[in-house]
mmCIF file of C-alpha atoms in Angstrom:
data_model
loop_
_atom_site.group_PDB
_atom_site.id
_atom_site.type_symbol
_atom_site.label_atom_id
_atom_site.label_comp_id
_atom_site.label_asym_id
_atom_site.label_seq_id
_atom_site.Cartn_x
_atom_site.Cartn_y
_atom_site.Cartn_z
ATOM 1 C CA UNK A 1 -9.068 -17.036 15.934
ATOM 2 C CA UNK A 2 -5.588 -16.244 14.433
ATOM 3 C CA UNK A 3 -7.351 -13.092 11.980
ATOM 4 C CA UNK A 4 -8.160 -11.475 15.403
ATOM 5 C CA UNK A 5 -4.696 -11.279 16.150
ATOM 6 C CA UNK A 6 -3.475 -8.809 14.186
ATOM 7 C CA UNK A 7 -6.480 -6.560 15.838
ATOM 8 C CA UNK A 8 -5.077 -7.521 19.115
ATOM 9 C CA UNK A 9 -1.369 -6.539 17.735
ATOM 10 C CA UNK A 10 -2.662 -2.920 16.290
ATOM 11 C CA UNK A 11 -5.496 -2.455 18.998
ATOM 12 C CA UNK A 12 -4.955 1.168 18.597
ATOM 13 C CA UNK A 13 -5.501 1.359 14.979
ATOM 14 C CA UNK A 14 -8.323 -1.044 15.438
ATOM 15 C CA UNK A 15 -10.211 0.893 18.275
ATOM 16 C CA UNK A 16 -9.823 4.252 16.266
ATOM 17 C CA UNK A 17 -10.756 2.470 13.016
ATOM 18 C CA UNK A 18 -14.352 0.999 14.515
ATOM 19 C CA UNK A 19 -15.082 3.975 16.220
ATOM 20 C CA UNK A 20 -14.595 5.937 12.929
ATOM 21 C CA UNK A 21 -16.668 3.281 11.247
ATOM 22 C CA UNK A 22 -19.717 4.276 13.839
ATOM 23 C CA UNK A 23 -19.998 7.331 13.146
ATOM 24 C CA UNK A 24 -18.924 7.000 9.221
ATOM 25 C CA UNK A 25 -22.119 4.993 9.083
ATOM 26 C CA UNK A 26 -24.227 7.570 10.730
ATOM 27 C CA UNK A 27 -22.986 10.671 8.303
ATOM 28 C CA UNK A 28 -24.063 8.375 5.207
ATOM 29 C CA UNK A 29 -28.156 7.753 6.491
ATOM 30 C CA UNK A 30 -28.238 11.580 7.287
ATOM 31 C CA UNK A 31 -26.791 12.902 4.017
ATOM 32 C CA UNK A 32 -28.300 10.209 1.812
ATOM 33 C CA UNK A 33 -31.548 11.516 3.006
ATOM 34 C CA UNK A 34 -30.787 14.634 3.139
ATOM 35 C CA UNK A 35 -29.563 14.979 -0.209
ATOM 36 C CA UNK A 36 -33.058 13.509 -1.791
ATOM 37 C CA UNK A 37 -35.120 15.690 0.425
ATOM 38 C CA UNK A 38 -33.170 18.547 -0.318
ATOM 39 C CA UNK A 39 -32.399 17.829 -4.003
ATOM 40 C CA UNK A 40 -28.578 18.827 -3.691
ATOM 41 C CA UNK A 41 -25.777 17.359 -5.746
ATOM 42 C CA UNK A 42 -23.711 18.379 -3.581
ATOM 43 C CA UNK A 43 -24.654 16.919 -0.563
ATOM 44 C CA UNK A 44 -25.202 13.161 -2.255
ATOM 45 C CA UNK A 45 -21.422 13.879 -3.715
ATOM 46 C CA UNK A 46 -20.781 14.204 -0.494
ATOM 47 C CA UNK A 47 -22.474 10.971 0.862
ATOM 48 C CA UNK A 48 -21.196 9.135 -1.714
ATOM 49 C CA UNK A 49 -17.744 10.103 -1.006
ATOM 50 C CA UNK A 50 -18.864 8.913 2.268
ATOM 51 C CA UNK A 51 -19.851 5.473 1.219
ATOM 52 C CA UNK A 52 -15.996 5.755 0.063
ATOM 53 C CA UNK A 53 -14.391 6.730 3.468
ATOM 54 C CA UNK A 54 -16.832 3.984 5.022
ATOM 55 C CA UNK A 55 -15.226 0.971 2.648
ATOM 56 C CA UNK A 56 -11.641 2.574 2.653
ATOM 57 C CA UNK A 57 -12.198 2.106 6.159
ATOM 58 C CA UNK A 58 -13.946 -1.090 6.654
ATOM 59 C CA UNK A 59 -10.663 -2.611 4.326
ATOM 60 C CA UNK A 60 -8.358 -0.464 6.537
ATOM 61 C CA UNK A 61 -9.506 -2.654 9.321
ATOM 62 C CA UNK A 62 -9.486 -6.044 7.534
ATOM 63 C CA UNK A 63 -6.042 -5.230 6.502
ATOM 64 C CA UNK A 64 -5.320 -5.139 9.934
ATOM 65 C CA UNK A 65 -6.951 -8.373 10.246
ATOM 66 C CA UNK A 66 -5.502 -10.347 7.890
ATOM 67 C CA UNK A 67 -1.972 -9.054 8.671
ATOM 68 C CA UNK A 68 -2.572 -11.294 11.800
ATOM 69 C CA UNK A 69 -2.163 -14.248 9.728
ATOM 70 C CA UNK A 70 0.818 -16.412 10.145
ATOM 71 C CA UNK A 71 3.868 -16.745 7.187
ATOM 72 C CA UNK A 72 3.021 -20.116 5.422
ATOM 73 C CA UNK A 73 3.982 -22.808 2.605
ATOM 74 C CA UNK A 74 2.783 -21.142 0.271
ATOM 75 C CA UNK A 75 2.649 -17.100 1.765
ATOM 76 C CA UNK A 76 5.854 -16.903 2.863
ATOM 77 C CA UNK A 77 5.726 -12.772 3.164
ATOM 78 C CA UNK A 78 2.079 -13.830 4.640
ATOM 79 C CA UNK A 79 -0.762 -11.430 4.292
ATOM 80 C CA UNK A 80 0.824 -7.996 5.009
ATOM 81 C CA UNK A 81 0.435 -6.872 0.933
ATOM 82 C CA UNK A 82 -3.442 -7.226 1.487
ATOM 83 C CA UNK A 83 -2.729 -3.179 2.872
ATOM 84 C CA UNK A 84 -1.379 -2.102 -0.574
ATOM 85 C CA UNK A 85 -4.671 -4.234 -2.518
ATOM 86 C CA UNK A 86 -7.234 -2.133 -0.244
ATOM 87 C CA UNK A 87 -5.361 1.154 -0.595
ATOM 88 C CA UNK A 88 -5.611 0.372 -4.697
ATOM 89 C CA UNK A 89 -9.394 -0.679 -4.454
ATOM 90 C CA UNK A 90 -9.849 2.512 -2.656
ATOM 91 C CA UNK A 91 -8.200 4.322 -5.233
ATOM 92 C CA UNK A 92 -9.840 2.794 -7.993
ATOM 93 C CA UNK A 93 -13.326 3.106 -6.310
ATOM 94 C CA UNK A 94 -12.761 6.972 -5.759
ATOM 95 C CA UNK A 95 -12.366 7.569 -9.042
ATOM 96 C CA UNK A 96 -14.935 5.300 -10.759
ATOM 97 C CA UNK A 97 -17.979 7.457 -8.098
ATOM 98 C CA UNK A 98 -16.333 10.945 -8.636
ATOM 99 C CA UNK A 99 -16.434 10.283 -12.849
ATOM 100 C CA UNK A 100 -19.955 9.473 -12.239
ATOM 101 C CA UNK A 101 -20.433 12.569 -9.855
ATOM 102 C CA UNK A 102 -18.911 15.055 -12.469
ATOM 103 C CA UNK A 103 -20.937 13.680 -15.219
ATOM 104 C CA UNK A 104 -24.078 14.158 -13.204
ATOM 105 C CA UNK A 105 -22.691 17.976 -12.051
ATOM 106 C CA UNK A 106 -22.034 18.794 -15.812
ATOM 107 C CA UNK A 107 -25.268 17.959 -16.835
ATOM 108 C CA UNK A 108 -27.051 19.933 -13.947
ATOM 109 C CA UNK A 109 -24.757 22.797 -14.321
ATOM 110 C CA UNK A 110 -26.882 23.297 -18.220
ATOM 111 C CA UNK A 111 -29.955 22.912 -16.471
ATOM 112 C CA UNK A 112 -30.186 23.493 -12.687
ATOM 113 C CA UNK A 113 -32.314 22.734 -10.295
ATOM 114 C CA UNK A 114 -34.168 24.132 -7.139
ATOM 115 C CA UNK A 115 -32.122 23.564 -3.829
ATOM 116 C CA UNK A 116 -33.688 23.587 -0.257
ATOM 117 C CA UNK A 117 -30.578 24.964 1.261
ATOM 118 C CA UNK A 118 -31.482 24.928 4.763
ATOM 119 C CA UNK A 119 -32.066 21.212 5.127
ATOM 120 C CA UNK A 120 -28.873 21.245 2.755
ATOM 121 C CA UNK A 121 -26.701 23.292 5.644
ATOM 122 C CA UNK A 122 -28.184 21.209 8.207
ATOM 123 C CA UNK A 123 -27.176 18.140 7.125
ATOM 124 C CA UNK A 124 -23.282 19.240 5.662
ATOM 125 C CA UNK A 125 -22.634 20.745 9.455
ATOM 126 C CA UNK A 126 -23.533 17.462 11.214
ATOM 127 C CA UNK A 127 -21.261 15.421 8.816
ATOM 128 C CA UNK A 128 -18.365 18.341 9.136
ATOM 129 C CA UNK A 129 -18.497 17.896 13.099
ATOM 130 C CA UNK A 130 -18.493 14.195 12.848
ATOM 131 C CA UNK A 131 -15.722 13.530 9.990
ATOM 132 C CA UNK A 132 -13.613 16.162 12.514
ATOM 133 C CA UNK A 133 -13.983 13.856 15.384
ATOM 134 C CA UNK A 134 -13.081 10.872 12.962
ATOM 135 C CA UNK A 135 -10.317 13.012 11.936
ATOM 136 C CA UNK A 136 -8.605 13.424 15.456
ATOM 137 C CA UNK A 137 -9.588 10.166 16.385
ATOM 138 C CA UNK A 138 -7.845 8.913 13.307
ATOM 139 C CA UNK A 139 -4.641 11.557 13.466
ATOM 140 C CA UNK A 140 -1.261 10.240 14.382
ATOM 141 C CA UNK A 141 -1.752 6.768 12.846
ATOM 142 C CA UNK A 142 -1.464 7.809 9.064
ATOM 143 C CA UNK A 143 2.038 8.530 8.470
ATOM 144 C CA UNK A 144 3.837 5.258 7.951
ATOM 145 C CA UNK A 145 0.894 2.943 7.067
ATOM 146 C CA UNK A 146 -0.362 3.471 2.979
ATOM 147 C CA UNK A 147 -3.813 1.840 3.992
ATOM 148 C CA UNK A 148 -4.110 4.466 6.515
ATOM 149 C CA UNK A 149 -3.494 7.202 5.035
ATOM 150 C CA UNK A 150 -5.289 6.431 2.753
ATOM 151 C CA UNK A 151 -8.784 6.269 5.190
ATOM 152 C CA UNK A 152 -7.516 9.428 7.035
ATOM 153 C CA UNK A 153 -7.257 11.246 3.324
ATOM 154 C CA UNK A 154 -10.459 9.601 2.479
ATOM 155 C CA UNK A 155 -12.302 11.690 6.126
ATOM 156 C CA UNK A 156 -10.269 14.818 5.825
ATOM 157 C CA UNK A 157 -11.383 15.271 2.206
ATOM 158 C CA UNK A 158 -15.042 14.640 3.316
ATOM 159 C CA UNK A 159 -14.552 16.986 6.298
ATOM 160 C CA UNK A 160 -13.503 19.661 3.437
ATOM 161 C CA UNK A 161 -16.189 19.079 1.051
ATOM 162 C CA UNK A 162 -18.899 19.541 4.307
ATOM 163 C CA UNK A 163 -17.574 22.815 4.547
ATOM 164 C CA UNK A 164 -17.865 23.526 0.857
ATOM 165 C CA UNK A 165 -21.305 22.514 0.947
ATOM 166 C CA UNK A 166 -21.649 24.600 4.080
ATOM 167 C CA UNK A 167 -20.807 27.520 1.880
ATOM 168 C CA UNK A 168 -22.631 26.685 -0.943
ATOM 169 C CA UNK A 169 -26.100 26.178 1.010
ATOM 170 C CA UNK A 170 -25.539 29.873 2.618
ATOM 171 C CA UNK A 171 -25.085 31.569 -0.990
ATOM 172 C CA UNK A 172 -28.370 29.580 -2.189
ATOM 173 C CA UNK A 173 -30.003 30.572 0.776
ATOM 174 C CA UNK A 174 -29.102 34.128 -0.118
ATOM 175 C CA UNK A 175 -28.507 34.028 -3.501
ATOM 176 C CA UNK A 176 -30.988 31.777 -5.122
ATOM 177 C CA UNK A 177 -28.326 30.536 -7.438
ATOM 178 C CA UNK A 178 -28.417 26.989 -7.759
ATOM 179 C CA UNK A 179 -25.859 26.710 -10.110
ATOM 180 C CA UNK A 180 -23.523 26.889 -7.081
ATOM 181 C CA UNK A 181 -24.782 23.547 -6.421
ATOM 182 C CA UNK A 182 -23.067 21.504 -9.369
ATOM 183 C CA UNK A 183 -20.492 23.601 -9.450
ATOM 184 C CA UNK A 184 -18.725 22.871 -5.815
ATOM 185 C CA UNK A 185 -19.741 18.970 -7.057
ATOM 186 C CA UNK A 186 -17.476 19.563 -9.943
ATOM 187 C CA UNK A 187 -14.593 20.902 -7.741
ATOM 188 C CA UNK A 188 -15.360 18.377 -4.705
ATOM 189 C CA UNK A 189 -14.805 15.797 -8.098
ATOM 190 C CA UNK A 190 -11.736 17.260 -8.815
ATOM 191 C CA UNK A 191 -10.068 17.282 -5.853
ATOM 192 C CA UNK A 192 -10.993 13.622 -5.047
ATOM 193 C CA UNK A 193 -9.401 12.386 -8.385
ATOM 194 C CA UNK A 194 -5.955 14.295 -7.472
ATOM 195 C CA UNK A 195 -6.178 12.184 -4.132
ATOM 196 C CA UNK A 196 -7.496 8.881 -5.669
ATOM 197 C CA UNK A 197 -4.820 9.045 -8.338
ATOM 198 C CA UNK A 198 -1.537 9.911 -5.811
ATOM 199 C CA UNK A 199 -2.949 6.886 -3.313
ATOM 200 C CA UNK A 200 -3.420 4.689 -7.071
ATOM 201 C CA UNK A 201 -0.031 5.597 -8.150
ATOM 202 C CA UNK A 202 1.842 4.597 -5.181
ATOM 203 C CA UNK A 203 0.050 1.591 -3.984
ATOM 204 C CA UNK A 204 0.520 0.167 -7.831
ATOM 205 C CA UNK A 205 4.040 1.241 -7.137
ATOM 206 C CA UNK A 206 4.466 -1.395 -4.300
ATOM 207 C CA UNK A 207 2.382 -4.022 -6.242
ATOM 208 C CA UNK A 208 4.862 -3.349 -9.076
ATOM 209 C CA UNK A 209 8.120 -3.901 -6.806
ATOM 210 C CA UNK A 210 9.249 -0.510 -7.093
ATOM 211 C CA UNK A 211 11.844 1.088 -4.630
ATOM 212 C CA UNK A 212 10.484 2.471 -1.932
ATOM 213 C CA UNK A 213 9.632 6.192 -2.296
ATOM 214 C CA UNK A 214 12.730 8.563 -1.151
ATOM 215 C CA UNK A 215 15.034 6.114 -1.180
ATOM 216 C CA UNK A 216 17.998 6.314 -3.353
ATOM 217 C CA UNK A 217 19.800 2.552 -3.820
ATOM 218 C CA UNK A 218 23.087 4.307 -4.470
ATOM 219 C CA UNK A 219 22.813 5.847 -0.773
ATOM 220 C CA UNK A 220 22.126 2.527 0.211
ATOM 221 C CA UNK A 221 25.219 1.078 -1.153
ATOM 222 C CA UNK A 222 27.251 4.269 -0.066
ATOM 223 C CA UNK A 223 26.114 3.034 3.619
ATOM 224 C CA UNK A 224 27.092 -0.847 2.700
ATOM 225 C CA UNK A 225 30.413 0.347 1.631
ATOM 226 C CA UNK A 226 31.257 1.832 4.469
ATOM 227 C CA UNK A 227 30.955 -1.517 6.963
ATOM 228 C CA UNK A 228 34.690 -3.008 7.142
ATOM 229 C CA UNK A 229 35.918 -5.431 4.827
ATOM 230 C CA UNK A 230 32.895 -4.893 2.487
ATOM 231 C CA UNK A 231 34.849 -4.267 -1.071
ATOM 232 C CA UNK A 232 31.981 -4.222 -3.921
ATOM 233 C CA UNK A 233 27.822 -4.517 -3.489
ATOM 234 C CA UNK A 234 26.335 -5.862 -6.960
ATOM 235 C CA UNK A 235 23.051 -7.966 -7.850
ATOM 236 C CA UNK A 236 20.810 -5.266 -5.268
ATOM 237 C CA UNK A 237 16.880 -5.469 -4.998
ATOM 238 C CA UNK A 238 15.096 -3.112 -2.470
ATOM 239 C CA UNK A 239 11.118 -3.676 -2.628
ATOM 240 C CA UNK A 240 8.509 -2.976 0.035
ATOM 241 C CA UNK A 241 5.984 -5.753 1.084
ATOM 242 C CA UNK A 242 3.569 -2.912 2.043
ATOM 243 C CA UNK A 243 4.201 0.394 3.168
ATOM 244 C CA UNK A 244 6.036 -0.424 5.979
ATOM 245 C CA UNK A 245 8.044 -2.796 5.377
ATOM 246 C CA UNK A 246 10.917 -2.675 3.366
ATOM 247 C CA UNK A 247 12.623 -5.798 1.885
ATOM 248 C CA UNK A 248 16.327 -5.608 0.728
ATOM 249 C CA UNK A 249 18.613 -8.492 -1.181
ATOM 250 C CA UNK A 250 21.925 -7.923 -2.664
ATOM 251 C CA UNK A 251 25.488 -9.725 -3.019
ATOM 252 C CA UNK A 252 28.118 -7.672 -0.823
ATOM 253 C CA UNK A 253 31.906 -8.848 -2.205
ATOM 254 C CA UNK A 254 33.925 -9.477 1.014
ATOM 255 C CA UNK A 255 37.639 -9.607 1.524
ATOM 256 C CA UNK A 256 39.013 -12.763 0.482
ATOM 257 C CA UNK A 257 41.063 -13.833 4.020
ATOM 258 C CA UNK A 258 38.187 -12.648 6.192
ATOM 259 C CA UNK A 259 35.190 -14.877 5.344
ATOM 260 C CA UNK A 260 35.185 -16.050 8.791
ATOM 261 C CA UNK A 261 33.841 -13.015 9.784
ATOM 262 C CA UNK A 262 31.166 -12.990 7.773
ATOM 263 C CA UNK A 263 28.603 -12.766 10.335
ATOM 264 C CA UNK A 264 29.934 -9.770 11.746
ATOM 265 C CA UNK A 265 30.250 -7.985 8.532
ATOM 266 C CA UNK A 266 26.463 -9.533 7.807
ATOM 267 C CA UNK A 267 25.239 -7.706 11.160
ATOM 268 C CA UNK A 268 27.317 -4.686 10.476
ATOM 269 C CA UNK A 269 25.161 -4.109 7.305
ATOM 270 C CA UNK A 270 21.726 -5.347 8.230
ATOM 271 C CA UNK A 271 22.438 -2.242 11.165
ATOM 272 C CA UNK A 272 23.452 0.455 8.812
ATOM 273 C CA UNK A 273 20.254 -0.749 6.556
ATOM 274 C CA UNK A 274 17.559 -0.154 9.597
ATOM 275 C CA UNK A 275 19.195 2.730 10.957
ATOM 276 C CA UNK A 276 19.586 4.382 8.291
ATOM 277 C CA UNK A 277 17.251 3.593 5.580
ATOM 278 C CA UNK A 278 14.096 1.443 7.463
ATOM 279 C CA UNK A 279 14.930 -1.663 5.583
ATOM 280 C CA UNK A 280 14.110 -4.558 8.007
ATOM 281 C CA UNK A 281 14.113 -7.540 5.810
ATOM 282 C CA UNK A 282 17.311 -8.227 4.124
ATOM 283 C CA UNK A 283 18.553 -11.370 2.444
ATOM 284 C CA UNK A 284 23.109 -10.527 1.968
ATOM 285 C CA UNK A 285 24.633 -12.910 0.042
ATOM 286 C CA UNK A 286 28.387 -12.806 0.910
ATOM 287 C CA UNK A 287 31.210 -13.499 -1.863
ATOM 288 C CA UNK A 288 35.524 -13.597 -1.640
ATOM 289 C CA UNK A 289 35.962 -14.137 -5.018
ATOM 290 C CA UNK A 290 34.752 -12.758 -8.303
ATOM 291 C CA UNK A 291 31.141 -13.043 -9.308
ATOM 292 C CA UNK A 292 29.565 -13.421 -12.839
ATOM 293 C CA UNK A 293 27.148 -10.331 -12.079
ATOM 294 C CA UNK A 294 28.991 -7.363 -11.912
ATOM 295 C CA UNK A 295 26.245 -4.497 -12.300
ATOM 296 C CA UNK A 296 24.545 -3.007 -9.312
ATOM 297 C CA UNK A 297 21.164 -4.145 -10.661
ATOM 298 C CA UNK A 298 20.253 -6.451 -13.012
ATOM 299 C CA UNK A 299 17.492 -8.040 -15.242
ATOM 300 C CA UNK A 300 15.593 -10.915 -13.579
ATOM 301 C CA UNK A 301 15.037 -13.490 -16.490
ATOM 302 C CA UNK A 302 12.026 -15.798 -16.641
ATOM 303 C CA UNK A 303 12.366 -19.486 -16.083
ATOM 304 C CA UNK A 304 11.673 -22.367 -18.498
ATOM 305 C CA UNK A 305 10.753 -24.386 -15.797
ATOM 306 C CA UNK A 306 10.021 -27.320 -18.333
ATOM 307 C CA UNK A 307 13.274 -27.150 -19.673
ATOM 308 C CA UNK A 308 14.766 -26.714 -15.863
ATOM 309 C CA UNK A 309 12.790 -29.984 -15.249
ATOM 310 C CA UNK A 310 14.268 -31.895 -18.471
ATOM 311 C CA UNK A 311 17.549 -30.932 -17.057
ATOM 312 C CA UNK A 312 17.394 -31.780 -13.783
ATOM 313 C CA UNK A 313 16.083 -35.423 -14.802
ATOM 314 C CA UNK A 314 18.750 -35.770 -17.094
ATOM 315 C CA UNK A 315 21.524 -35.241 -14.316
ATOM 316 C CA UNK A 316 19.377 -37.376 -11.856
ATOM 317 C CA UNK A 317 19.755 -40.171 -14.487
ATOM 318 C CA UNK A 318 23.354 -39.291 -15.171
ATOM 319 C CA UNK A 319 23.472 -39.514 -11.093
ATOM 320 C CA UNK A 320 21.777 -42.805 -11.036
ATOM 321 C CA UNK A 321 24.263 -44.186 -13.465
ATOM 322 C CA UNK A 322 27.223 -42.727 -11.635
ATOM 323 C CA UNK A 323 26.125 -44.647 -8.544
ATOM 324 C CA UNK A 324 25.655 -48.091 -10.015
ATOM 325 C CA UNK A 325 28.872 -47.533 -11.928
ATOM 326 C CA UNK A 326 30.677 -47.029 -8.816
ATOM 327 C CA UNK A 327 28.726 -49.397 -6.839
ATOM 328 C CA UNK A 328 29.995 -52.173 -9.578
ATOM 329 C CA UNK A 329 33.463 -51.067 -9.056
ATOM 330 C CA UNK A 330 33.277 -51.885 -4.961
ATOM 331 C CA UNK A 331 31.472 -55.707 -6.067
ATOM 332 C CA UNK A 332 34.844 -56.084 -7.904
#
């Protein structure tokens, strides 16, 4: 089947994703237990931000899958931009459970309960060894790719927070101060919202068309200016289809007496763009003379597509007319 291909294509991403699935899986029984037998916040804060790396990674992997998918009619890009939706539904999901986590820590925090630490430790140290092993197992494949980054965040966070309830069960079991308890569920909250929001905020900057992060577009046209016989670059767009790849358009103003070489000059530019900037799909439309749009960027208006329909009827019947007129003239 064609979704298995892109599985085939990434089978490195796809072997570390099920393998961190497995064992993803596993941590969630043992702390979901755990946390009820024990009666620690913490630790079901922890398994629910669990349940969290187990669906950013289960859509991490269906990404994968669907990017398999062939360009179509009507998906021309095809199905690469399902990445940036799952990165966004992770987002959104991460913050939604650790809202309900700090409301649920605030309200124990005025009234807490009894711990049983032990069990508590127990179960933290055999998620913390297995979110590491998802972690290195995972490590090397996050840098370019938002979706998974946004999975290996998801693990490394959990790793951290398994260490925090480490700590936490040890001053309980010392201490007796369960208050400890909702408050490392409060900071474990906290620091999942900064996360959730930066992987939010830049995969709604994708869905929004937005220029790909650290790229400046006059350094891009600083680089097209410098290919021979390129005078002026007006009219640019530079969008990503998902995190990794980046999508450029533009006019580039050409010298008049040289648009027979406009496929060099085309070539010149499209290897300035990758070398130089990552941009892989490019759409140049070459001009010799001057062009109504002037500005580097420009507004994209909105079409009246009934009004575009009216007119192109119109000339069709103004075409239709032409033709009999001048098919009367050749009877005579």
């Amino acid at each position: 089947m064609k979704i298995f291909e892109g599985l085939k294509a990434n089978s490195e991403q796809s072997r570390g994703l099920i393998f961190s699935i497995a064992l993803t899986a596993l941590i969630l029984i043992v702390e979901v237990v755990a946390g009820f037998l024990t009666n620690s916040l913490a630790l079901l804060s922890d398994a629910a931000h669990v349940f969290t790396d187990l669906f950013s990674l289960g859509l991490a992997l269906f990404a994968i899958m669907l990017s398999g998918l062939p360009s179509s009619d009507t998906r021309t890009y095809g199905w690469h931009r399902s990445e940036v939706f799952a990165a966004f539904a992770n987002g959104a999901t991460l913050i939604l459970i650790s809202g309900m986590i700090l409301y649920e820590a605030i309200l124990r925090l005025m009234s807490p309960e009894e711990v049983h630490s032990l069990g508590m430790m127990v179960a933290a140290i055999f998620g913390l060894v297995i979110n590491l092993a998802v972690v290195h197992r995972l490590q090397g494949h996050d840098h370019h790719d938002l979706n998974m980054r946004s999975a290996f965040l998801h693990v490394v966070g959990d790793a951290l927070i398994s260490l925090g309830v480490i700590i936490g069960g040890i001053i309980i079991y010392y201490t007796g101060w369960y208050a400890v308890d909702p408050i490392l569920s409060i900071i474990f909250s906290l620091v999942i919202l900064r996360g959730a929001a930066k992987i939010l905020y830049e995969s709604a900057h994708i869905l929004f068309e937005g220029v790909p992060k650290g790229m400046d577009i006059n350094a891009v046209v600083a680089e097209i200016l410098k290919v021979e016989h390129v005078v002026e670059v007006h009219r640019l767009h530079v969008w990503s289809i998902c995190s990794n790849i980046t999508a450029l358009s533009a006019h580039v103003l050409i010298d008049a007496d040289l648009h027979e070489k406009s496929k060099k000059v085309i070539d010149d530019i499209n290897c300035k763009l990758m070398s130089c900037f990552q941009i892989n799909h490019s759409t140049i439309q070459l001009e010799v003379g001057e062009c109504e749009f002037s500005n580097l960027v420009c507004d994209i208006a909105h079409c009246d597509r009934n009004a575009h329909n009216h007119n192109h009827d119109h000339d069709h019947g103004h075409d239709h007319e032409h033709e009999h007129e001048e098919e009367h003239a050749h009877a005579h």
